[in-house]
Amino acid sequence: MAESVGRSAGIFAVACVCGVASGMFGIGGGVLLVPLLGLLFAYSQHRAQGTSLVALIPPTGLLALISYAKADYVSWKTGFLLIPGIFAGGILGAALAKKIQPRRMRQIFAGVMFALGAWQALSAWGR
Amino acid sequence: MIFVILFLGLAVGALVGLLGIGGGVVLVPAMVYLLRMDQHLAQGTSLFILLPPVGLGALREYWKQRQVDLRAGILCALGMMLGAYLGSQIAIPMASRNLKGLFGCFLMLAAVLLWRKAQKERQAVSVAGEERAGG
């Protein structure tokens, strides 16, 4: 029992850290949450992904969004155009995740993300 | 342009379902580079997009297969809400340029984590892959 309380506290603390990244970088936080649930709490990949999706259902970014909106940092029109596609794509992707071998795909995604990150850092601070 | 945006949404959504992530990590750089948005604007817009439960359809698929830890998910939601507010207070006063660079560093970190997770899953670890992820 005590162990399960400690585990819950640990998960909560990890989620707080993911939240800071979420507000700082305008992302959902799942990209951190999924690997951390797996690495620190021994979740299987599919279970980590399903659990992360639960965490992303309530408007976790609401308070952060209000801060950005106050600073006039939100493009509402683009947002509205993107939402339906993401929703439909999400169903598609989840159905696909059952069928394909996810490890390979995750590695490719990690590689692309790393390159993208390096590019962003360079274009911001290079020269 | 509208067509590009709609298609971008679909592509990002597929990743949401495949990887169980919110999609912001792909959306932000896509908006910066494809739509030529400023870093702050892209991040704020991404937060707006993630407000409605875009992953709900994907979640249903995972739920059907009993791959969801509801209790942990709710805990994570609470923690992230709190953290996200803190994070926004840090980011907004920052120069766009520094924020963009930091975002890049964050992407690399997330990539390494994701890669390590993929490695760990297959216990017959290939050391070469680990090195590639680090370098």
mmCIF file of C-alpha atoms in Angstrom, chain A residues 8 11-12 15-16 19-35 38-39 43-47 49-60 62-65 67-68 71 73-76 78-83 85-91 93-94 96-98 100 103 105-107 109-110 113-114 116-121 123-125 127, chain B residues 5-6 9-10 13-15 17-22 24-25 27-29 33 35 37 39-41 43-54 56-59 61-62 65-69 71-73 75-81 83-85 87-89 91-92 97-104 106-108 110-111 113-115 117-122 133 135:
data_model
loop_
_atom_site.group_PDB
_atom_site.id
_atom_site.type_symbol
_atom_site.label_atom_id
_atom_site.label_comp_id
_atom_site.label_asym_id
_atom_site.label_seq_id
_atom_site.Cartn_x
_atom_site.Cartn_y
_atom_site.Cartn_z
ATOM 1 C CA SER A 8 1.568 7.665 -7.208
ATOM 2 C CA ILE A 11 4.083 9.754 -11.043
ATOM 3 C CA PHE A 12 2.581 13.065 -9.920
ATOM 4 C CA ALA A 15 3.866 14.834 -14.425
ATOM 5 C CA CYS A 16 4.663 18.230 -12.862
ATOM 6 C CA GLY A 19 3.874 20.121 -17.285
ATOM 7 C CA VAL A 20 6.632 22.708 -16.991
ATOM 8 C CA ALA A 21 7.955 21.556 -20.359
ATOM 9 C CA SER A 22 4.412 21.708 -21.700
ATOM 10 C CA GLY A 23 3.894 25.331 -20.707
ATOM 11 C CA MET A 24 7.381 26.413 -21.686
ATOM 12 C CA PHE A 25 7.299 24.864 -25.125
ATOM 13 C CA GLY A 26 3.613 24.861 -25.967
ATOM 14 C CA ILE A 27 3.393 21.102 -26.297
ATOM 15 C CA GLY A 28 1.156 18.474 -24.777
ATOM 16 C CA GLY A 29 3.837 16.907 -22.644
ATOM 17 C CA GLY A 30 3.078 13.383 -23.788
ATOM 18 C CA VAL A 31 6.371 13.198 -25.612
ATOM 19 C CA LEU A 32 8.104 13.290 -22.218
ATOM 20 C CA LEU A 33 5.436 11.467 -20.259
ATOM 21 C CA VAL A 34 5.395 8.352 -22.451
ATOM 22 C CA PRO A 35 9.109 7.501 -22.238
ATOM 23 C CA GLY A 38 8.142 3.454 -19.350
ATOM 24 C CA LEU A 39 11.666 4.089 -18.089
ATOM 25 C CA TYR A 43 4.946 0.684 -18.086
ATOM 26 C CA SER A 44 4.713 -1.264 -21.305
ATOM 27 C CA GLN A 45 4.842 0.972 -24.375
ATOM 28 C CA HIS A 46 1.174 0.572 -25.242
ATOM 29 C CA ARG A 47 0.075 1.145 -21.650
ATOM 30 C CA GLN A 49 0.756 5.617 -24.538
ATOM 31 C CA GLY A 50 -2.815 4.913 -23.465
ATOM 32 C CA THR A 51 -2.216 6.485 -20.057
ATOM 33 C CA SER A 52 -0.594 9.531 -21.612
ATOM 34 C CA LEU A 53 -3.681 9.998 -23.765
ATOM 35 C CA VAL A 54 -5.836 10.086 -20.606
ATOM 36 C CA ALA A 55 -3.614 12.827 -19.212
ATOM 37 C CA LEU A 56 -4.114 14.812 -22.417
ATOM 38 C CA ILE A 57 -7.926 14.657 -22.377
ATOM 39 C CA PRO A 58 -8.642 17.364 -19.790
ATOM 40 C CA PRO A 59 -7.471 20.825 -20.814
ATOM 41 C CA THR A 60 -4.151 20.514 -18.994
ATOM 42 C CA LEU A 62 -5.595 25.809 -20.120
ATOM 43 C CA LEU A 63 -3.770 27.986 -17.586
ATOM 44 C CA ALA A 64 -0.730 28.172 -19.829
ATOM 45 C CA LEU A 65 -2.891 29.040 -22.847
ATOM 46 C CA SER A 67 -1.022 33.326 -20.274
ATOM 47 C CA TYR A 68 -0.064 33.070 -23.956
ATOM 48 C CA ALA A 71 0.486 38.176 -24.437
ATOM 49 C CA TYR A 73 0.739 34.781 -28.776
ATOM 50 C CA VAL A 74 -2.121 32.667 -30.210
ATOM 51 C CA SER A 75 -3.196 32.303 -33.862
ATOM 52 C CA TRP A 76 -6.801 31.226 -33.398
ATOM 53 C CA THR A 78 -4.744 28.297 -37.748
ATOM 54 C CA GLY A 79 -5.670 26.465 -34.592
ATOM 55 C CA PHE A 80 -9.256 25.923 -35.677
ATOM 56 C CA LEU A 81 -8.088 24.612 -39.045
ATOM 57 C CA LEU A 82 -5.713 22.105 -37.467
ATOM 58 C CA ILE A 83 -8.025 20.579 -34.879
ATOM 59 C CA GLY A 85 -7.344 16.880 -38.937
ATOM 60 C CA ILE A 86 -5.565 15.975 -35.745
ATOM 61 C CA PHE A 87 -8.671 14.344 -34.333
ATOM 62 C CA ALA A 88 -9.267 12.220 -37.429
ATOM 63 C CA GLY A 89 -5.596 11.409 -37.765
ATOM 64 C CA GLY A 90 -5.493 10.290 -34.139
ATOM 65 C CA ILE A 91 -8.072 7.560 -34.723
ATOM 66 C CA GLY A 93 -2.860 6.344 -35.994
ATOM 67 C CA ALA A 94 -4.225 4.395 -33.040
ATOM 68 C CA LEU A 96 -2.395 1.568 -37.136
ATOM 69 C CA ALA A 97 -0.412 1.256 -33.897
ATOM 70 C CA LYS A 98 -2.107 -2.093 -33.253
ATOM 71 C CA ILE A 100 2.594 -2.363 -37.119
ATOM 72 C CA ARG A 103 9.668 -0.040 -32.080
ATOM 73 C CA MET A 105 8.724 3.506 -36.039
ATOM 74 C CA ARG A 106 9.559 5.033 -32.701
ATOM 75 C CA GLN A 107 13.244 4.953 -33.528
ATOM 76 C CA PHE A 109 10.520 9.297 -35.050
ATOM 77 C CA ALA A 110 13.248 9.810 -32.431
ATOM 78 C CA MET A 113 12.965 14.675 -33.761
ATOM 79 C CA PHE A 114 16.639 14.833 -32.867
ATOM 80 C CA LEU A 116 14.673 18.784 -36.025
ATOM 81 C CA GLY A 117 15.821 19.849 -32.560
ATOM 82 C CA ALA A 118 19.393 20.310 -33.669
ATOM 83 C CA TRP A 119 18.196 22.366 -36.630
ATOM 84 C CA GLN A 120 16.081 24.620 -34.406
ATOM 85 C CA ALA A 121 18.867 25.158 -31.884
ATOM 86 C CA SER A 123 19.033 28.330 -36.509
ATOM 87 C CA ALA A 124 18.366 30.192 -33.249
ATOM 88 C CA TRP A 125 21.883 30.415 -31.872
ATOM 89 C CA ARG A 127 26.179 32.698 -35.843
ATOM 90 C CA ILE B 5 -2.802 23.428 -42.744
ATOM 91 C CA LEU B 6 -5.548 20.805 -43.048
ATOM 92 C CA GLY B 9 -3.382 18.452 -38.980
ATOM 93 C CA LEU B 10 -4.059 14.985 -40.365
ATOM 94 C CA GLY B 13 -3.012 13.408 -35.729
ATOM 95 C CA ALA B 14 -1.698 10.120 -37.060
ATOM 96 C CA LEU B 15 1.363 10.569 -34.845
ATOM 97 C CA GLY B 17 -2.538 7.960 -32.248
ATOM 98 C CA LEU B 18 0.618 6.072 -33.071
ATOM 99 C CA LEU B 19 2.771 7.407 -30.267
ATOM 100 C CA GLY B 20 0.270 8.490 -27.609
ATOM 101 C CA ILE B 21 1.570 12.030 -27.546
ATOM 102 C CA GLY B 22 -0.237 15.345 -27.752
ATOM 103 C CA GLY B 24 2.576 19.706 -29.945
ATOM 104 C CA VAL B 25 6.142 18.558 -30.262
ATOM 105 C CA LEU B 27 3.125 21.003 -34.399
ATOM 106 C CA VAL B 28 5.387 23.715 -33.037
ATOM 107 C CA PRO B 29 8.329 23.220 -35.407
ATOM 108 C CA TYR B 33 8.948 26.320 -40.553
ATOM 109 C CA LEU B 35 3.724 28.486 -41.719
ATOM 110 C CA MET B 37 5.241 31.642 -37.387
ATOM 111 C CA GLN B 39 8.247 30.781 -31.866
ATOM 112 C CA HIS B 40 5.996 32.293 -29.219
ATOM 113 C CA LEU B 41 3.019 32.411 -31.592
ATOM 114 C CA GLN B 43 3.668 27.671 -28.980
ATOM 115 C CA GLY B 44 0.572 29.606 -27.995
ATOM 116 C CA THR B 45 -1.332 28.262 -31.000
ATOM 117 C CA SER B 46 -0.196 24.741 -30.189
ATOM 118 C CA LEU B 47 -1.545 25.072 -26.650
ATOM 119 C CA PHE B 48 -4.853 26.211 -28.102
ATOM 120 C CA ILE B 49 -5.016 23.213 -30.439
ATOM 121 C CA LEU B 50 -4.329 20.846 -27.563
ATOM 122 C CA LEU B 51 -7.162 22.302 -25.493
ATOM 123 C CA PRO B 52 -9.986 20.167 -26.902
ATOM 124 C CA PRO B 53 -9.475 16.430 -26.387
ATOM 125 C CA VAL B 54 -7.940 15.789 -29.814
ATOM 126 C CA LEU B 56 -10.079 11.170 -27.521
ATOM 127 C CA GLY B 57 -10.589 9.047 -30.627
ATOM 128 C CA ALA B 58 -7.156 7.518 -30.162
ATOM 129 C CA LEU B 59 -7.780 6.918 -26.475
ATOM 130 C CA GLU B 61 -8.809 2.466 -29.286
ATOM 131 C CA TYR B 62 -6.348 1.996 -26.429
ATOM 132 C CA GLN B 65 -7.500 -3.057 -25.523
ATOM 133 C CA ARG B 66 -7.218 -2.324 -21.777
ATOM 134 C CA GLN B 67 -3.994 -0.445 -22.260
ATOM 135 C CA VAL B 68 -4.920 2.474 -19.995
ATOM 136 C CA ASP B 69 -4.009 3.212 -16.370
ATOM 137 C CA ARG B 71 -5.613 6.543 -12.024
ATOM 138 C CA ALA B 72 -2.099 7.379 -13.137
ATOM 139 C CA GLY B 73 -3.513 9.293 -16.095
ATOM 140 C CA LEU B 75 -2.660 12.154 -11.556
ATOM 141 C CA CYS B 76 -0.573 13.108 -14.553
ATOM 142 C CA ALA B 77 -3.256 15.469 -15.807
ATOM 143 C CA LEU B 78 -3.281 17.317 -12.475
ATOM 144 C CA GLY B 79 0.485 17.546 -12.273
ATOM 145 C CA MET B 80 0.775 18.726 -15.848
ATOM 146 C CA MET B 81 -1.839 21.419 -15.457
ATOM 147 C CA GLY B 83 3.430 22.557 -14.272
ATOM 148 C CA ALA B 84 2.168 24.013 -17.534
ATOM 149 C CA TYR B 85 1.178 27.246 -15.813
ATOM 150 C CA GLY B 87 6.273 26.822 -17.642
ATOM 151 C CA SER B 88 4.276 29.500 -19.435
ATOM 152 C CA GLN B 89 5.387 32.069 -16.868
ATOM 153 C CA ALA B 91 8.577 31.198 -21.454
ATOM 154 C CA ILE B 92 6.555 34.337 -22.142
ATOM 155 C CA ARG B 97 15.279 33.465 -30.275
ATOM 156 C CA ASN B 98 16.337 31.902 -26.983
ATOM 157 C CA LEU B 99 13.025 30.125 -26.679
ATOM 158 C CA LYS B 100 13.488 28.654 -30.143
ATOM 159 C CA GLY B 101 16.939 27.403 -29.254
ATOM 160 C CA LEU B 102 15.746 25.914 -25.979
ATOM 161 C CA PHE B 103 12.900 24.221 -27.805
ATOM 162 C CA GLY B 104 15.485 22.643 -30.090
ATOM 163 C CA PHE B 106 14.246 19.995 -25.608
ATOM 164 C CA LEU B 107 13.437 18.144 -28.831
ATOM 165 C CA MET B 108 16.852 16.493 -28.774
ATOM 166 C CA ALA B 110 12.950 14.000 -25.897
ATOM 167 C CA ALA B 111 14.389 12.174 -28.890
ATOM 168 C CA LEU B 113 14.501 9.485 -24.160
ATOM 169 C CA LEU B 114 12.280 8.013 -26.838
ATOM 170 C CA TRP B 115 15.187 6.184 -28.386
ATOM 171 C CA LYS B 117 12.824 3.553 -24.360
ATOM 172 C CA ALA B 118 12.764 1.783 -27.684
ATOM 173 C CA GLN B 119 16.138 0.237 -26.914
ATOM 174 C CA LYS B 120 15.129 -0.919 -23.460
ATOM 175 C CA GLU B 121 12.080 -2.642 -24.829
ATOM 176 C CA ARG B 122 14.157 -5.026 -26.839
ATOM 177 C CA ALA B 133 21.215 8.528 -30.421
ATOM 178 C CA GLY B 135 25.879 11.685 -30.955
#
